[in-house]
Amino acid sequence: MFTPSAALSALRKASRSNFVRPATPKEQVKQGSPLIKQKLQGRKNHHAFWQLTLGSSLFAVFVASPFLGKKIAQDPEFRKYVPAWYDFTLKKNQKGMTKEEFHDMFIEVQKEMHERAIKGEFTDDKLAKMDWKKEKIGGNDVSAQALEQGWGKLHPLDDEEEYEDDPSDHENVVVAQEEPGKK
């Protein structure tokens, strides 16, 4: 049991003995103790060391992952060493157009339209016939049907009257007038 008299005797004994400071890192190197033991010497818990180790390894993996991912995606020989369940590469579609094929097709269509324009296929009369808004199917005006069904509105539930110009909106507008004597 710890009594006040025992505490007092322990304090007197401690005050009579000299203070011994721990060795500095330079002194520890001179004594030959390894660097890792120098940092951890005198500590009861080594959790700071393990936290630093874990944090630095996570940081290294974080920095290395984009380079590793690019290597996996672009190098088929390196992909052999990667498990199949980790391989997320997509096969390229062979039926799609390349940029060169699309460019060639675009230039071909452009030349064809230019030749048709030179031949006179795009006169005002022919363009008026091609206008889909005025197209009639079976005697019915398609644009009238579209407006009747609400295709011409900004929103199907909105009234067109809200968007039309209302003269009452302009009543409070002051128009600047010139004075009769000034020009």
JSON list of C-alpha atoms in Angstrom, two decimals:
[
{"chain": "A", "resi": 1, "resn": "MET", "atom": "CA", "xyz": [0.00, 0.00, 0.00]},
{"chain": "A", "resi": 2, "resn": "PHE", "atom": "CA", "xyz": [1.21, 3.46, -0.85]},
{"chain": "A", "resi": 3, "resn": "THR", "atom": "CA", "xyz": [1.31, 5.75, 2.16]},
{"chain": "A", "resi": 4, "resn": "PRO", "atom": "CA", "xyz": [2.20, 9.42, 2.43]},
{"chain": "A", "resi": 5, "resn": "SER", "atom": "CA", "xyz": [5.35, 8.58, 4.38]},
{"chain": "A", "resi": 6, "resn": "ALA", "atom": "CA", "xyz": [6.50, 6.21, 1.57]},
{"chain": "A", "resi": 7, "resn": "ALA", "atom": "CA", "xyz": [5.90, 8.96, -1.01]},
{"chain": "A", "resi": 8, "resn": "LEU", "atom": "CA", "xyz": [7.88, 11.43, 1.05]},
{"chain": "A", "resi": 9, "resn": "SER", "atom": "CA", "xyz": [10.83, 9.01, 1.39]},
{"chain": "A", "resi": 10, "resn": "ALA", "atom": "CA", "xyz": [10.78, 8.34, -2.39]},
{"chain": "A", "resi": 11, "resn": "LEU", "atom": "CA", "xyz": [10.90, 12.09, -3.12]},
{"chain": "A", "resi": 12, "resn": "ARG", "atom": "CA", "xyz": [13.85, 12.59, -0.73]},
{"chain": "A", "resi": 13, "resn": "LYS", "atom": "CA", "xyz": [15.74, 9.72, -2.36]},
{"chain": "A", "resi": 14, "resn": "ALA", "atom": "CA", "xyz": [15.09, 11.12, -5.86]},
{"chain": "A", "resi": 15, "resn": "SER", "atom": "CA", "xyz": [16.22, 14.63, -4.88]},
{"chain": "A", "resi": 16, "resn": "ARG", "atom": "CA", "xyz": [19.53, 13.29, -3.54]},
{"chain": "A", "resi": 17, "resn": "SER", "atom": "CA", "xyz": [20.38, 11.43, -6.79]},
{"chain": "A", "resi": 18, "resn": "ASN", "atom": "CA", "xyz": [21.71, 13.32, -9.81]},
{"chain": "A", "resi": 19, "resn": "PHE", "atom": "CA", "xyz": [19.61, 13.81, -12.95]},
{"chain": "A", "resi": 20, "resn": "VAL", "atom": "CA", "xyz": [20.81, 11.72, -15.89]},
{"chain": "A", "resi": 21, "resn": "ARG", "atom": "CA", "xyz": [19.67, 13.10, -19.19]},
{"chain": "A", "resi": 22, "resn": "PRO", "atom": "CA", "xyz": [19.02, 10.74, -22.11]},
{"chain": "A", "resi": 23, "resn": "ALA", "atom": "CA", "xyz": [21.67, 10.50, -24.82]},
{"chain": "A", "resi": 24, "resn": "THR", "atom": "CA", "xyz": [21.39, 12.87, -27.78]},
{"chain": "A", "resi": 25, "resn": "PRO", "atom": "CA", "xyz": [21.21, 11.41, -31.30]},
{"chain": "A", "resi": 26, "resn": "LYS", "atom": "CA", "xyz": [24.88, 12.29, -31.92]},
{"chain": "A", "resi": 27, "resn": "GLU", "atom": "CA", "xyz": [25.89, 10.51, -28.73]},
{"chain": "A", "resi": 28, "resn": "GLN", "atom": "CA", "xyz": [23.78, 7.52, -29.73]},
{"chain": "A", "resi": 29, "resn": "VAL", "atom": "CA", "xyz": [25.57, 7.35, -33.11]},
{"chain": "A", "resi": 30, "resn": "LYS", "atom": "CA", "xyz": [28.94, 7.48, -31.30]},
{"chain": "A", "resi": 31, "resn": "GLN", "atom": "CA", "xyz": [27.77, 4.64, -29.05]},
{"chain": "A", "resi": 32, "resn": "GLY", "atom": "CA", "xyz": [26.91, 2.64, -32.19]},
{"chain": "A", "resi": 33, "resn": "SER", "atom": "CA", "xyz": [23.18, 2.19, -31.70]},
{"chain": "A", "resi": 34, "resn": "PRO", "atom": "CA", "xyz": [21.24, 1.90, -35.00]},
{"chain": "A", "resi": 35, "resn": "LEU", "atom": "CA", "xyz": [19.27, 4.87, -36.30]},
{"chain": "A", "resi": 36, "resn": "ILE", "atom": "CA", "xyz": [15.86, 3.22, -35.87]},
{"chain": "A", "resi": 37, "resn": "LYS", "atom": "CA", "xyz": [16.61, 2.43, -32.24]},
{"chain": "A", "resi": 38, "resn": "GLN", "atom": "CA", "xyz": [17.81, 6.00, -31.72]},
{"chain": "A", "resi": 39, "resn": "LYS", "atom": "CA", "xyz": [14.43, 7.38, -32.69]},
{"chain": "A", "resi": 40, "resn": "LEU", "atom": "CA", "xyz": [12.47, 4.82, -30.73]},
{"chain": "A", "resi": 41, "resn": "GLN", "atom": "CA", "xyz": [14.73, 4.55, -27.70]},
{"chain": "A", "resi": 42, "resn": "GLY", "atom": "CA", "xyz": [13.07, 5.49, -24.48]},
{"chain": "A", "resi": 43, "resn": "ARG", "atom": "CA", "xyz": [9.52, 5.31, -25.88]},
{"chain": "A", "resi": 44, "resn": "LYS", "atom": "CA", "xyz": [7.06, 2.82, -24.55]},
{"chain": "A", "resi": 45, "resn": "ASN", "atom": "CA", "xyz": [4.79, 2.93, -27.63]},
{"chain": "A", "resi": 46, "resn": "HIS", "atom": "CA", "xyz": [6.08, 2.61, -31.15]},
{"chain": "A", "resi": 47, "resn": "HIS", "atom": "CA", "xyz": [2.78, 3.65, -32.76]},
{"chain": "A", "resi": 48, "resn": "ALA", "atom": "CA", "xyz": [4.26, 6.79, -34.35]},
{"chain": "A", "resi": 49, "resn": "PHE", "atom": "CA", "xyz": [6.75, 4.67, -36.28]},
{"chain": "A", "resi": 50, "resn": "TRP", "atom": "CA", "xyz": [4.03, 2.34, -37.55]},
{"chain": "A", "resi": 51, "resn": "GLN", "atom": "CA", "xyz": [1.77, 5.25, -38.49]},
{"chain": "A", "resi": 52, "resn": "LEU", "atom": "CA", "xyz": [4.61, 6.85, -40.43]},
{"chain": "A", "resi": 53, "resn": "THR", "atom": "CA", "xyz": [5.37, 3.56, -42.19]},
{"chain": "A", "resi": 54, "resn": "LEU", "atom": "CA", "xyz": [1.74, 2.98, -43.13]},
{"chain": "A", "resi": 55, "resn": "GLY", "atom": "CA", "xyz": [1.23, 6.58, -44.25]},
{"chain": "A", "resi": 56, "resn": "SER", "atom": "CA", "xyz": [4.34, 6.62, -46.43]},
{"chain": "A", "resi": 57, "resn": "SER", "atom": "CA", "xyz": [3.42, 3.31, -48.08]},
{"chain": "A", "resi": 58, "resn": "LEU", "atom": "CA", "xyz": [-0.12, 4.53, -48.82]},
{"chain": "A", "resi": 59, "resn": "PHE", "atom": "CA", "xyz": [1.31, 7.73, -50.29]},
{"chain": "A", "resi": 60, "resn": "ALA", "atom": "CA", "xyz": [3.72, 5.75, -52.47]},
{"chain": "A", "resi": 61, "resn": "VAL", "atom": "CA", "xyz": [0.88, 3.55, -53.76]},
{"chain": "A", "resi": 62, "resn": "PHE", "atom": "CA", "xyz": [-1.26, 6.65, -54.41]},
{"chain": "A", "resi": 63, "resn": "VAL", "atom": "CA", "xyz": [1.51, 8.23, -56.48]},
{"chain": "A", "resi": 64, "resn": "ALA", "atom": "CA", "xyz": [2.36, 5.01, -58.36]},
{"chain": "A", "resi": 65, "resn": "SER", "atom": "CA", "xyz": [-1.22, 3.96, -59.23]},
{"chain": "A", "resi": 66, "resn": "PRO", "atom": "CA", "xyz": [-1.72, 6.24, -62.31]},
{"chain": "A", "resi": 67, "resn": "PHE", "atom": "CA", "xyz": [1.56, 5.06, -63.81]},
{"chain": "A", "resi": 68, "resn": "LEU", "atom": "CA", "xyz": [0.71, 1.44, -63.13]},
{"chain": "A", "resi": 69, "resn": "GLY", "atom": "CA", "xyz": [-2.79, 1.87, -64.57]},
{"chain": "A", "resi": 70, "resn": "LYS", "atom": "CA", "xyz": [-1.42, 3.43, -67.76]},
{"chain": "A", "resi": 71, "resn": "LYS", "atom": "CA", "xyz": [1.07, 0.59, -68.09]},
{"chain": "A", "resi": 72, "resn": "ILE", "atom": "CA", "xyz": [-1.72, -1.99, -67.68]},
{"chain": "A", "resi": 73, "resn": "ALA", "atom": "CA", "xyz": [-3.93, -0.22, -70.22]},
{"chain": "A", "resi": 74, "resn": "GLN", "atom": "CA", "xyz": [-1.32, 0.27, -72.93]},
{"chain": "A", "resi": 75, "resn": "ASP", "atom": "CA", "xyz": [1.14, -2.62, -72.64]},
{"chain": "A", "resi": 76, "resn": "PRO", "atom": "CA", "xyz": [-0.27, -6.03, -73.65]},
{"chain": "A", "resi": 77, "resn": "GLU", "atom": "CA", "xyz": [2.89, -7.82, -72.52]},
{"chain": "A", "resi": 78, "resn": "PHE", "atom": "CA", "xyz": [2.67, -6.33, -69.02]},
{"chain": "A", "resi": 79, "resn": "ARG", "atom": "CA", "xyz": [-1.02, -7.27, -68.91]},
{"chain": "A", "resi": 80, "resn": "LYS", "atom": "CA", "xyz": [0.00, -10.94, -68.86]},
{"chain": "A", "resi": 81, "resn": "TYR", "atom": "CA", "xyz": [1.24, -10.46, -65.28]},
{"chain": "A", "resi": 82, "resn": "VAL", "atom": "CA", "xyz": [-2.03, -8.87, -64.14]},
{"chain": "A", "resi": 83, "resn": "PRO", "atom": "CA", "xyz": [-4.84, -11.20, -63.00]},
{"chain": "A", "resi": 84, "resn": "ALA", "atom": "CA", "xyz": [-7.80, -11.48, -65.37]},
{"chain": "A", "resi": 85, "resn": "TRP", "atom": "CA", "xyz": [-10.25, -10.18, -62.76]},
{"chain": "A", "resi": 86, "resn": "TYR", "atom": "CA", "xyz": [-8.27, -6.90, -62.61]},
{"chain": "A", "resi": 87, "resn": "ASP", "atom": "CA", "xyz": [-8.09, -6.36, -66.39]},
{"chain": "A", "resi": 88, "resn": "PHE", "atom": "CA", "xyz": [-10.72, -3.76, -67.33]},
{"chain": "A", "resi": 89, "resn": "THR", "atom": "CA", "xyz": [-9.47, -2.99, -70.84]},
{"chain": "A", "resi": 90, "resn": "LEU", "atom": "CA", "xyz": [-12.10, -2.69, -73.55]},
{"chain": "A", "resi": 91, "resn": "LYS", "atom": "CA", "xyz": [-11.80, -4.18, -76.99]},
{"chain": "A", "resi": 92, "resn": "LYS", "atom": "CA", "xyz": [-11.88, -1.56, -79.75]},
{"chain": "A", "resi": 93, "resn": "ASN", "atom": "CA", "xyz": [-14.88, -1.66, -82.03]},
{"chain": "A", "resi": 94, "resn": "GLN", "atom": "CA", "xyz": [-13.67, -2.75, -85.46]},
{"chain": "A", "resi": 95, "resn": "LYS", "atom": "CA", "xyz": [-16.82, -1.58, -87.24]},
{"chain": "A", "resi": 96, "resn": "GLY", "atom": "CA", "xyz": [-16.42, 2.08, -86.25]},
{"chain": "A", "resi": 97, "resn": "MET", "atom": "CA", "xyz": [-14.96, 4.73, -88.51]},
{"chain": "A", "resi": 98, "resn": "THR", "atom": "CA", "xyz": [-11.53, 6.08, -88.07]},
{"chain": "A", "resi": 99, "resn": "LYS", "atom": "CA", "xyz": [-10.93, 9.82, -88.13]},
{"chain": "A", "resi": 100, "resn": "GLU", "atom": "CA", "xyz": [-9.48, 9.56, -91.62]},
{"chain": "A", "resi": 101, "resn": "GLU", "atom": "CA", "xyz": [-12.50, 7.64, -92.97]},
{"chain": "A", "resi": 102, "resn": "PHE", "atom": "CA", "xyz": [-14.91, 10.14, -91.43]},
{"chain": "A", "resi": 103, "resn": "HIS", "atom": "CA", "xyz": [-12.89, 13.04, -92.84]},
{"chain": "A", "resi": 104, "resn": "ASP", "atom": "CA", "xyz": [-12.86, 11.46, -96.32]},
{"chain": "A", "resi": 105, "resn": "MET", "atom": "CA", "xyz": [-16.62, 10.86, -96.19]},
{"chain": "A", "resi": 106, "resn": "PHE", "atom": "CA", "xyz": [-17.21, 14.44, -95.03]},
{"chain": "A", "resi": 107, "resn": "ILE", "atom": "CA", "xyz": [-15.10, 15.85, -97.89]},
{"chain": "A", "resi": 108, "resn": "GLU", "atom": "CA", "xyz": [-16.96, 13.62, -100.37]},
{"chain": "A", "resi": 109, "resn": "VAL", "atom": "CA", "xyz": [-20.37, 14.87, -99.18]},
{"chain": "A", "resi": 110, "resn": "GLN", "atom": "CA", "xyz": [-19.09, 18.45, -99.32]},
{"chain": "A", "resi": 111, "resn": "LYS", "atom": "CA", "xyz": [-17.93, 18.01, -102.93]},
{"chain": "A", "resi": 112, "resn": "GLU", "atom": "CA", "xyz": [-21.27, 16.42, -103.87]},
{"chain": "A", "resi": 113, "resn": "MET", "atom": "CA", "xyz": [-23.22, 19.34, -102.35]},
{"chain": "A", "resi": 114, "resn": "HIS", "atom": "CA", "xyz": [-20.96, 21.80, -104.17]},
{"chain": "A", "resi": 115, "resn": "GLU", "atom": "CA", "xyz": [-21.55, 20.01, -107.51]},
{"chain": "A", "resi": 116, "resn": "ARG", "atom": "CA", "xyz": [-25.31, 20.02, -106.89]},
{"chain": "A", "resi": 117, "resn": "ALA", "atom": "CA", "xyz": [-25.20, 23.74, -106.15]},
{"chain": "A", "resi": 118, "resn": "ILE", "atom": "CA", "xyz": [-23.32, 24.38, -109.40]},
{"chain": "A", "resi": 119, "resn": "LYS", "atom": "CA", "xyz": [-25.97, 22.38, -111.31]},
{"chain": "A", "resi": 120, "resn": "GLY", "atom": "CA", "xyz": [-28.65, 24.62, -109.83]},
{"chain": "A", "resi": 121, "resn": "GLU", "atom": "CA", "xyz": [-30.44, 22.19, -107.57]},
{"chain": "A", "resi": 122, "resn": "PHE", "atom": "CA", "xyz": [-30.69, 24.74, -104.75]},
{"chain": "A", "resi": 123, "resn": "THR", "atom": "CA", "xyz": [-32.71, 27.51, -106.39]},
{"chain": "A", "resi": 124, "resn": "ASP", "atom": "CA", "xyz": [-35.31, 29.39, -104.38]},
{"chain": "A", "resi": 125, "resn": "ASP", "atom": "CA", "xyz": [-38.18, 27.46, -105.98]},
{"chain": "A", "resi": 126, "resn": "LYS", "atom": "CA", "xyz": [-36.65, 24.09, -105.17]},
{"chain": "A", "resi": 127, "resn": "LEU", "atom": "CA", "xyz": [-35.73, 25.16, -101.63]},
{"chain": "A", "resi": 128, "resn": "ALA", "atom": "CA", "xyz": [-39.33, 26.26, -101.05]},
{"chain": "A", "resi": 129, "resn": "LYS", "atom": "CA", "xyz": [-40.49, 22.80, -102.12]},
{"chain": "A", "resi": 130, "resn": "MET", "atom": "CA", "xyz": [-38.03, 21.18, -99.69]},
{"chain": "A", "resi": 131, "resn": "ASP", "atom": "CA", "xyz": [-39.23, 23.23, -96.70]},
{"chain": "A", "resi": 132, "resn": "TRP", "atom": "CA", "xyz": [-40.69, 20.70, -94.29]},
{"chain": "A", "resi": 133, "resn": "LYS", "atom": "CA", "xyz": [-42.78, 23.32, -92.50]},
{"chain": "A", "resi": 134, "resn": "LYS", "atom": "CA", "xyz": [-44.93, 23.86, -95.58]},
{"chain": "A", "resi": 135, "resn": "GLU", "atom": "CA", "xyz": [-45.07, 20.23, -96.64]},
{"chain": "A", "resi": 136, "resn": "LYS", "atom": "CA", "xyz": [-48.55, 18.90, -97.36]},
{"chain": "A", "resi": 137, "resn": "ILE", "atom": "CA", "xyz": [-49.40, 15.26, -96.89]},
{"chain": "A", "resi": 138, "resn": "GLY", "atom": "CA", "xyz": [-52.73, 14.15, -98.29]},
{"chain": "A", "resi": 139, "resn": "GLY", "atom": "CA", "xyz": [-53.98, 17.74, -98.62]},
{"chain": "A", "resi": 140, "resn": "ASN", "atom": "CA", "xyz": [-53.29, 18.53, -94.93]},
{"chain": "A", "resi": 141, "resn": "ASP", "atom": "CA", "xyz": [-50.79, 21.14, -93.90]},
{"chain": "A", "resi": 142, "resn": "VAL", "atom": "CA", "xyz": [-48.26, 19.42, -91.63]},
{"chain": "A", "resi": 143, "resn": "SER", "atom": "CA", "xyz": [-47.23, 22.64, -89.89]},
{"chain": "A", "resi": 144, "resn": "ALA", "atom": "CA", "xyz": [-50.85, 23.44, -89.03]},
{"chain": "A", "resi": 145, "resn": "GLN", "atom": "CA", "xyz": [-51.24, 19.99, -87.48]},
{"chain": "A", "resi": 146, "resn": "ALA", "atom": "CA", "xyz": [-48.02, 20.42, -85.55]},
{"chain": "A", "resi": 147, "resn": "LEU", "atom": "CA", "xyz": [-49.16, 23.76, -84.15]},
{"chain": "A", "resi": 148, "resn": "GLU", "atom": "CA", "xyz": [-52.55, 22.32, -83.33]},
{"chain": "A", "resi": 149, "resn": "GLN", "atom": "CA", "xyz": [-50.91, 19.51, -81.36]},
{"chain": "A", "resi": 150, "resn": "GLY", "atom": "CA", "xyz": [-48.65, 21.92, -79.50]},
{"chain": "A", "resi": 151, "resn": "TRP", "atom": "CA", "xyz": [-45.32, 21.19, -81.19]},
{"chain": "A", "resi": 152, "resn": "GLY", "atom": "CA", "xyz": [-44.61, 24.86, -81.83]},
{"chain": "A", "resi": 153, "resn": "LYS", "atom": "CA", "xyz": [-44.88, 25.93, -78.18]},
{"chain": "A", "resi": 154, "resn": "LEU", "atom": "CA", "xyz": [-41.94, 26.53, -75.89]},
{"chain": "A", "resi": 155, "resn": "HIS", "atom": "CA", "xyz": [-43.51, 24.24, -73.32]},
{"chain": "A", "resi": 156, "resn": "PRO", "atom": "CA", "xyz": [-46.57, 22.03, -73.87]},
{"chain": "A", "resi": 157, "resn": "LEU", "atom": "CA", "xyz": [-48.38, 23.40, -70.79]},
{"chain": "A", "resi": 158, "resn": "ASP", "atom": "CA", "xyz": [-47.56, 27.09, -71.35]},
{"chain": "A", "resi": 159, "resn": "ASP", "atom": "CA", "xyz": [-49.91, 29.47, -73.07]},
{"chain": "A", "resi": 160, "resn": "GLU", "atom": "CA", "xyz": [-48.52, 31.38, -76.02]},
{"chain": "A", "resi": 161, "resn": "GLU", "atom": "CA", "xyz": [-50.20, 34.51, -74.73]},
{"chain": "A", "resi": 162, "resn": "GLU", "atom": "CA", "xyz": [-47.66, 34.77, -71.91]},
{"chain": "A", "resi": 163, "resn": "TYR", "atom": "CA", "xyz": [-44.80, 35.18, -74.38]},
{"chain": "A", "resi": 164, "resn": "GLU", "atom": "CA", "xyz": [-46.50, 37.59, -76.76]},
{"chain": "A", "resi": 165, "resn": "ASP", "atom": "CA", "xyz": [-45.77, 41.28, -76.55]},
{"chain": "A", "resi": 166, "resn": "ASP", "atom": "CA", "xyz": [-48.38, 42.91, -74.32]},
{"chain": "A", "resi": 167, "resn": "PRO", "atom": "CA", "xyz": [-48.99, 46.65, -74.96]},
{"chain": "A", "resi": 168, "resn": "SER", "atom": "CA", "xyz": [-49.73, 47.23, -71.27]},
{"chain": "A", "resi": 169, "resn": "ASP", "atom": "CA", "xyz": [-46.08, 46.38, -70.51]},
{"chain": "A", "resi": 170, "resn": "HIS", "atom": "CA", "xyz": [-44.99, 49.51, -72.37]},
{"chain": "A", "resi": 171, "resn": "GLU", "atom": "CA", "xyz": [-47.28, 52.03, -70.66]},
{"chain": "A", "resi": 172, "resn": "ASN", "atom": "CA", "xyz": [-44.72, 53.14, -68.06]},
{"chain": "A", "resi": 173, "resn": "VAL", "atom": "CA", "xyz": [-41.83, 53.46, -70.51]},
{"chain": "A", "resi": 174, "resn": "VAL", "atom": "CA", "xyz": [-40.72, 57.06, -70.98]},
{"chain": "A", "resi": 175, "resn": "VAL", "atom": "CA", "xyz": [-39.60, 57.83, -74.50]},
{"chain": "A", "resi": 176, "resn": "ALA", "atom": "CA", "xyz": [-36.96, 60.52, -74.85]},
{"chain": "A", "resi": 177, "resn": "GLN", "atom": "CA", "xyz": [-38.19, 63.25, -77.16]},
{"chain": "A", "resi": 178, "resn": "GLU", "atom": "CA", "xyz": [-36.16, 65.96, -78.75]},
{"chain": "A", "resi": 179, "resn": "GLU", "atom": "CA", "xyz": [-36.95, 69.52, -77.89]},
{"chain": "A", "resi": 180, "resn": "PRO", "atom": "CA", "xyz": [-38.36, 71.46, -80.87]},
{"chain": "A", "resi": 181, "resn": "GLY", "atom": "CA", "xyz": [-35.47, 73.96, -81.02]},
{"chain": "A", "resi": 182, "resn": "LYS", "atom": "CA", "xyz": [-32.59, 71.47, -80.80]},
{"chain": "A", "resi": 183, "resn": "LYS", "atom": "CA", "xyz": [-31.30, 69.12, -83.43]}
]
